[in-house]
XYZ file of C-alpha atoms in Angstrom:
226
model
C -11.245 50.829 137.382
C -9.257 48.987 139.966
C -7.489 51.178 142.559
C -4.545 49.912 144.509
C -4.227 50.761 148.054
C -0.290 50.729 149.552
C -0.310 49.337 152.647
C 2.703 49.152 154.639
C 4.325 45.615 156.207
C 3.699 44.180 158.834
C 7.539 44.248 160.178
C 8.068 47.928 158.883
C 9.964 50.140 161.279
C 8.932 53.715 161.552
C 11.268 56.322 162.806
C 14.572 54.612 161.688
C 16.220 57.907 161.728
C 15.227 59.712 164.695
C 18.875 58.593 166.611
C 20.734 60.304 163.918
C 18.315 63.201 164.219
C 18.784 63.343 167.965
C 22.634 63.180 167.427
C 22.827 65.498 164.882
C 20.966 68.672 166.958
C 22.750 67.398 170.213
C 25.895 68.321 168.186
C 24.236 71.453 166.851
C 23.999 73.018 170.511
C 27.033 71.756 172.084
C 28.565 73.908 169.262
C 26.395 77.003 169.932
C 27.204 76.767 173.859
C 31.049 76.681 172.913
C 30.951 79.901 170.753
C 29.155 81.462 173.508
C 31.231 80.636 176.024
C 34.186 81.695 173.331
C 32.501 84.967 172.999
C 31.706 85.555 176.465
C 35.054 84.538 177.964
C 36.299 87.228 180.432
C 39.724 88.993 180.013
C 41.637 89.391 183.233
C 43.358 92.629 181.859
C 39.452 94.408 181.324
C 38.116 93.519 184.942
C 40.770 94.868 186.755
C 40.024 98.390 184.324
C 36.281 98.330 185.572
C 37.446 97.703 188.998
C 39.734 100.124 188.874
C 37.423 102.854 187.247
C 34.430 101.724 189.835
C 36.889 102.637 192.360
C 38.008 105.919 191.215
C 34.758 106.807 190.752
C 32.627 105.722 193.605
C 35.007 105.348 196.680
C 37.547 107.949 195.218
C 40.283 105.473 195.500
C 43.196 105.942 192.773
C 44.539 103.747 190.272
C 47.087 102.166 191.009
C 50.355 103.440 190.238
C 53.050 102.308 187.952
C 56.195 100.636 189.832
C 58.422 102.768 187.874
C 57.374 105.959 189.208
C 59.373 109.415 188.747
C 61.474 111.109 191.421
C 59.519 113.926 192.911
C 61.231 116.827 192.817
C 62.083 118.512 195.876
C 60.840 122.436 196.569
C 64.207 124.075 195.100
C 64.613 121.602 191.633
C 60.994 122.522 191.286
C 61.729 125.997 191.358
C 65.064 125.426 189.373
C 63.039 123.563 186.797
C 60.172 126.666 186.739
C 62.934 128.815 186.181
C 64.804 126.968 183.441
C 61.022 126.785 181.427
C 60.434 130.636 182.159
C 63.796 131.530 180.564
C 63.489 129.422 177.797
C 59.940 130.797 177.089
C 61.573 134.404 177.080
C 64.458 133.455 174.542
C 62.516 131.009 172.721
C 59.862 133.378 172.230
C 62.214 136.264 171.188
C 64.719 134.318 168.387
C 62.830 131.345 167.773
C 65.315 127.476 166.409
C 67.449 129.369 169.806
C 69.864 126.687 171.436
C 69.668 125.967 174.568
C 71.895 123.768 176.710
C 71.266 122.496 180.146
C 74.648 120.613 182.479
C 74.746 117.394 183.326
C 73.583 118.495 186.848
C 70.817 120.123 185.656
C 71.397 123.495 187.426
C 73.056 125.585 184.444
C 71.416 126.806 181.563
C 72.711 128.454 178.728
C 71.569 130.192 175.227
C 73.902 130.162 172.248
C 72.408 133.621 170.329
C 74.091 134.375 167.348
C 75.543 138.371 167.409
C 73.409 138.837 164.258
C 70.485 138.623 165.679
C 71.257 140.770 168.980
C 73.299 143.889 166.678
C 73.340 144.703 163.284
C 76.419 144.257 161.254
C 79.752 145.855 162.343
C 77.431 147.750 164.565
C 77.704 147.558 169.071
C 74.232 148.787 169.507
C 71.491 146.654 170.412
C 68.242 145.768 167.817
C 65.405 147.359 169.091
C 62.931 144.495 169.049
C 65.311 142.672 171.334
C 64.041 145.106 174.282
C 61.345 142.812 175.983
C 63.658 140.060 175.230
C 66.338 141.743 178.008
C 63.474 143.376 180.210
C 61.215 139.757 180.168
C 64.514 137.475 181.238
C 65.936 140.042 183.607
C 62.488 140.225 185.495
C 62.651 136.022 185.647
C 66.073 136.312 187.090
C 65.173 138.951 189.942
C 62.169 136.553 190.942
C 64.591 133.653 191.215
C 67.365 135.441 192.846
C 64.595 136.223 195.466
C 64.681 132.623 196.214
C 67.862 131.052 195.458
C 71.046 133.108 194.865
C 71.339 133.097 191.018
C 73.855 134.795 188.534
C 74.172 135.550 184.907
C 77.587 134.903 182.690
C 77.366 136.492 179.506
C 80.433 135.380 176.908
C 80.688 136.304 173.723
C 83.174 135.363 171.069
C 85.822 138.153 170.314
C 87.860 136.421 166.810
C 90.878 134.569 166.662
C 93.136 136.676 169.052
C 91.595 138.466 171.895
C 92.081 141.958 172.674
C 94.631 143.451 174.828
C 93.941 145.490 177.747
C 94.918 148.692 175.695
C 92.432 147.628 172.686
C 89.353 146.976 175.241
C 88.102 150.370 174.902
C 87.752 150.814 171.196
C 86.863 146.911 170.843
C 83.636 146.396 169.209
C 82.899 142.961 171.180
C 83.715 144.747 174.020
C 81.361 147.807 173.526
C 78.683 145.404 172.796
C 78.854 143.118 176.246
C 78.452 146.769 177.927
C 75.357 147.240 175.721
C 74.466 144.077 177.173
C 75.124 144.387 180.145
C 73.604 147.881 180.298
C 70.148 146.451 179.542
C 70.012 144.164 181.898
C 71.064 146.437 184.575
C 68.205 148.697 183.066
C 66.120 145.940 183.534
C 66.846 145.826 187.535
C 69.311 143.016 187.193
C 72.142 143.607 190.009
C 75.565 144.377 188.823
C 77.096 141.884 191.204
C 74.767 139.052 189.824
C 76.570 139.757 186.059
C 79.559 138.379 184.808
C 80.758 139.177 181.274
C 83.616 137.865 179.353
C 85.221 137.203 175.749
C 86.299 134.016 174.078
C 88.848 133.224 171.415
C 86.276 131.908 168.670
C 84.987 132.455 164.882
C 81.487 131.043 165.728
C 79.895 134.750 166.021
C 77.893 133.679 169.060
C 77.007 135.041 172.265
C 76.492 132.641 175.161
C 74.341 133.124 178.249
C 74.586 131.123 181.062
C 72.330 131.542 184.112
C 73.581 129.264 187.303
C 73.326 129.052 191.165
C 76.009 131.002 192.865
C 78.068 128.599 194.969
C 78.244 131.127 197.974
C 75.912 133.696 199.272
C 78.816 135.979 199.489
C 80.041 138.994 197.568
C 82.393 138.027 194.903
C 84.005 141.099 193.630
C 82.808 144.122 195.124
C 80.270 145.715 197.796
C 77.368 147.026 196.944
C 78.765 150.834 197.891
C 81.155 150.318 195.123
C 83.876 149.587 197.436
């Protein structure tokens, strides 16, 4: 049996491929040091958060604050604006979907109520369940007053032709502002803080506007009645 034995040459070259080896992994971890360094980029925008939140935090040092920041109200337009939310908590809370309008100066209020849901048809005397509604906004405007002089113009709309000075007393729009009128006095509105009036107008609506008196002075009468 004759057995042949390989034997290699003489001029063979071992390793022929090891360069392309070499390259080929040297490629392999530049590319695995570029997605780390993808990965583990920073973002500007994320420090300055940390920072910010280490900060607050640890030295009790606030964020900083937006350039556009709003205008701090002074002590009366915060009080205006306290009262404004108050009253529109009362008459919000009483006839829910209410109106409410507020000037361009921001220092007049008003509610648009429709008559039908202060009296009952053809009728001048109050709903009962509008009680707290009178005795809740009358106690808001007393605390205001107490700080800023404050009065109350309640309008309502009287038809197509208003009523004569003879008709006033058996007018049914008219009856029903003294019903008003009457409840907030009840409520321990002043007199001299009410004003009351009648429109020309078809809309069935009954408007109160709350405002700051231009002068501290009596406008109509003393307080004697005189």
């Amino acid at each position: 049996m004759t057995v042949d034995i390989y034997a290699p040459e003489k001029n063979a070259k071992y390793g022929a491929n090891t360069p392309i080896i070499y390259v080929s992994l040297y490629f392999l971890l530049l590319a695995f040091f570029i997605y780390l360094h993808s990965i583990s980029e920073p973002k500007e925008e994320k420090v300055q958060q940390v920072i910010g939140s280490i900060d607050f935090a640890f030295k009790g040092i606030k964020q900083k604050q937006a350039t556009s920041e709003p205008k701090e109200l002074t002590g009366d337009e915060l009080g205006l604006a306290v009262f404004h939310a108050q009253l529109k908590k009362v008459y919000e809370t009483a006839i829910p979907l209410i109106e409410s309008k507020i000037n361009q100066a921001g220092d007049e209020l008003q509610f648009v109520v429709p008559i039908s849901q202060l009296f009952s048809n053809q009728s001048a005397t109050l709903r009962n369940t509008r009680d707290a509604l009178f005795s809740d906004a009358a106690m808001v405007l007393i605390k205001r007053s107490h700080a800023a002089p404050t009065d109350m113009e309640i309008l309502i709309d009287a038809g197509e032709f208003l009523p004569t000075s003879a008709e006033l007393k058996d007018n049914i729009n008219a009856m029903r502002l003294s019903n008003l009128v009457e409840s907030f006095l009840e409520g321990g509105v002043p007199a001299r803080n009410i004003f009351i009036g009648m429109k020309s107008g078809q809309t069935n609506n009954v408007y109160f506007r709350f405002y700051l008196r231009s002068s501290t002075k009596r406008q109509f009468r003393d307080e004697d009645g005189g």
